[in-house]
Structures are given as C-alpha cells and as structure tokens.
Amino acid sequence: METQIQITCEEIPGKANARIVRFTGDLDATNVDFTTEQIFSYFGDGIIRIIADFKQMRYVNSTGLGILLHFNKSAKEKGGCFKIVNLNENVYEIIEIIGAASLLDIYEEMSEALASLE
Amino acid sequence: MSVTFPYTITIKFPSDLTVIPPVRKFISEALQVSGFSTKFAFRTEIIVDAICNNAIAYGSAGNADSEVSVSCEICADCVEIAVKDRGGSAANVERLREAIRRSRLESPTKELEEDTGMGLEIVKLLSEAIELSVDENNLTSINVISRREDG
C-alpha cells in the first residue's frame, strides 16, 4: 500500500555530471527511503548537479521536505547542486510557510534552472 | 452535489505508515466534494498526514494490535480533526506535548533534516488550534481545528 513515486533520470547535453531527475507522485514517509537511495546512487555515480523536475509531483509532506533539504546540502558539500523546478503552488506554499524557500534552490521554469548550470 | 453540514468521517486503521496515504487522500477528496478549495483540502491533507505519522511514530508503532482513529468533523466554515491512538509511553507523550508547546521553529533546516517534530510545527502553522489530551486509559488524542479562509 506504499505511495507511488516514480523517479526517472535523463542526461543534459553538454552538461557534465548533471541530470534532470523527474519525480512523479507523492513524496512522503512511505517512500523517502526509496527516494534517498535513488538520489544518493546518482551522487555515487558522480552526478552531483541535479535538476529535480516536480511537474508531476502532487504532494510533499514534512518528511519529504526534510530530505529535499538533505539532498540540497549533500549536493553542495560535493561541489554540486540540487535545483527544484516546477513546484506546484500548494507544495510551494508549505515550503514558504515553514521558512524553507530561501534554503532551497527553486526555479519556476526549466529553462532558468538549465541556464543556471552554466 | 448537495452537502449538509456538519458531517463526520471516522476512519480506523492499523498502526502502519503505509495506510496513511489513502486515509489522508480520502479526507482531502471529501473536502473538495464538499465545496472546499483544493488549497484548503491540501492543507488538511498535510495536517492529517503529520498527526497520523506522529501518532504511529510516538505511540503505537511496533504494536501489531494497535490502531489509529481519525475523526474529521466537516462544518461549513471549519474542519475539526481528532487523531487517537493507544500505547504511547509517558516519555513519548511528553515529547509530543513539548513539540506542541514550542512556539516557533528554532532551526527549520535542522528540524526538517532530522524530522524531529517538524510535522507538528507545520500543523501549528496551518491550523487555528491544536490540543493534546491523554485519558486515564492511555488513549492519546490530538485535536486540531482548521478554519477555511477563502472557500
């Protein structure tokens, strides 16, 4: 009965060690372990610049917000980044309310996030 | 669809984290069907999720016979949520009480990363009132009132 989440990864032409990682579904306590394993497997493969596309991500709870901050911190410690794009307004509101918007690297458009990788 | 307020949804389920997603989604969808905005329904889903997670994590986790009860009274202008479970130790109840008593986030990054009571902090920010009670039979109850602002 676990919440469904799908994570897919695609290369970004001309951007070394960078990938677009697309999330689909809900991120919550039932799948944070799976999500963490996936993201850290990318880090382990040397992919330290990640653009997380949340266009198909409907829901993120407090546990999910916690691991997003953890990914952000871990990527920076490795000299990379964890950028989030296409957040829906409900999730963004929760991030803002708890004061975490300034702690995460959030972009409205994919083009902006890609340009920031330069 | 015509809805007569107030009405109450009560759901009892085993103390298992994997059951929370369908429970919270059901309540969220009931609110939308009842004319509440998707924003309010989403906020309520976050509240139900956080309280149920706490009930299991601080209360009945590991006890195969335990169950959690979620009662949601849906009124025209507000929602009253009560989450009850049995089995929390005195120490865990005190941790819960302290998390509710804290007035503000001291370190959102640290608390989110460590997932220490952050769910309840979000509940406090999203709701009008939150209360914890424990009866003589060790039944722990968290009651939350959330008032609709814009529909």
mmCIF file of C-alpha atoms in Angstrom, chain A residues 62, chain B residues 17 20 47-61 83 85 92 95-96 99 115-121 123 142:
data_model
loop_
_atom_site.group_PDB
_atom_site.id
_atom_site.type_symbol
_atom_site.label_atom_id
_atom_site.label_comp_id
_atom_site.label_asym_id
_atom_site.label_seq_id
_atom_site.Cartn_x
_atom_site.Cartn_y
_atom_site.Cartn_z
ATOM 1 C CA SER A 62 7.294 17.280 6.192
ATOM 2 C CA LEU B 17 2.569 4.204 7.981
ATOM 3 C CA ILE B 20 -1.805 6.898 5.906
ATOM 4 C CA ILE B 47 -2.328 18.124 8.765
ATOM 5 C CA VAL B 48 -3.870 14.636 8.755
ATOM 6 C CA ASP B 49 -0.614 13.160 7.430
ATOM 7 C CA ALA B 50 1.523 14.820 10.106
ATOM 8 C CA ILE B 51 -0.711 13.914 13.032
ATOM 9 C CA CYS B 52 -1.148 10.309 11.915
ATOM 10 C CA ASN B 53 2.610 9.955 11.388
ATOM 11 C CA ASN B 54 3.203 11.280 14.890
ATOM 12 C CA ALA B 55 0.551 9.019 16.366
ATOM 13 C CA ILE B 56 2.297 5.997 14.905
ATOM 14 C CA ALA B 57 5.883 7.132 15.445
ATOM 15 C CA TYR B 58 5.410 8.314 19.037
ATOM 16 C CA GLY B 59 2.619 5.998 20.020
ATOM 17 C CA SER B 60 1.654 2.686 18.644
ATOM 18 C CA ALA B 61 4.497 1.836 16.251
ATOM 19 C CA VAL B 83 -6.498 11.557 15.838
ATOM 20 C CA ASP B 85 -4.264 6.071 19.423
ATOM 21 C CA ASN B 92 6.762 9.916 24.144
ATOM 22 C CA ARG B 95 7.868 14.746 23.765
ATOM 23 C CA LEU B 96 4.635 15.264 21.891
ATOM 24 C CA ALA B 99 6.551 19.727 20.429
ATOM 25 C CA ASP B 115 12.406 15.149 11.161
ATOM 26 C CA THR B 116 12.004 15.949 14.836
ATOM 27 C CA GLY B 117 8.525 17.208 15.377
ATOM 28 C CA MET B 118 8.566 19.237 12.189
ATOM 29 C CA GLY B 119 5.240 17.807 11.114
ATOM 30 C CA LEU B 120 3.601 19.243 14.205
ATOM 31 C CA GLU B 121 5.247 22.608 13.588
ATOM 32 C CA VAL B 123 0.279 21.648 11.723
ATOM 33 C CA ILE B 142 -4.594 15.261 19.196
#
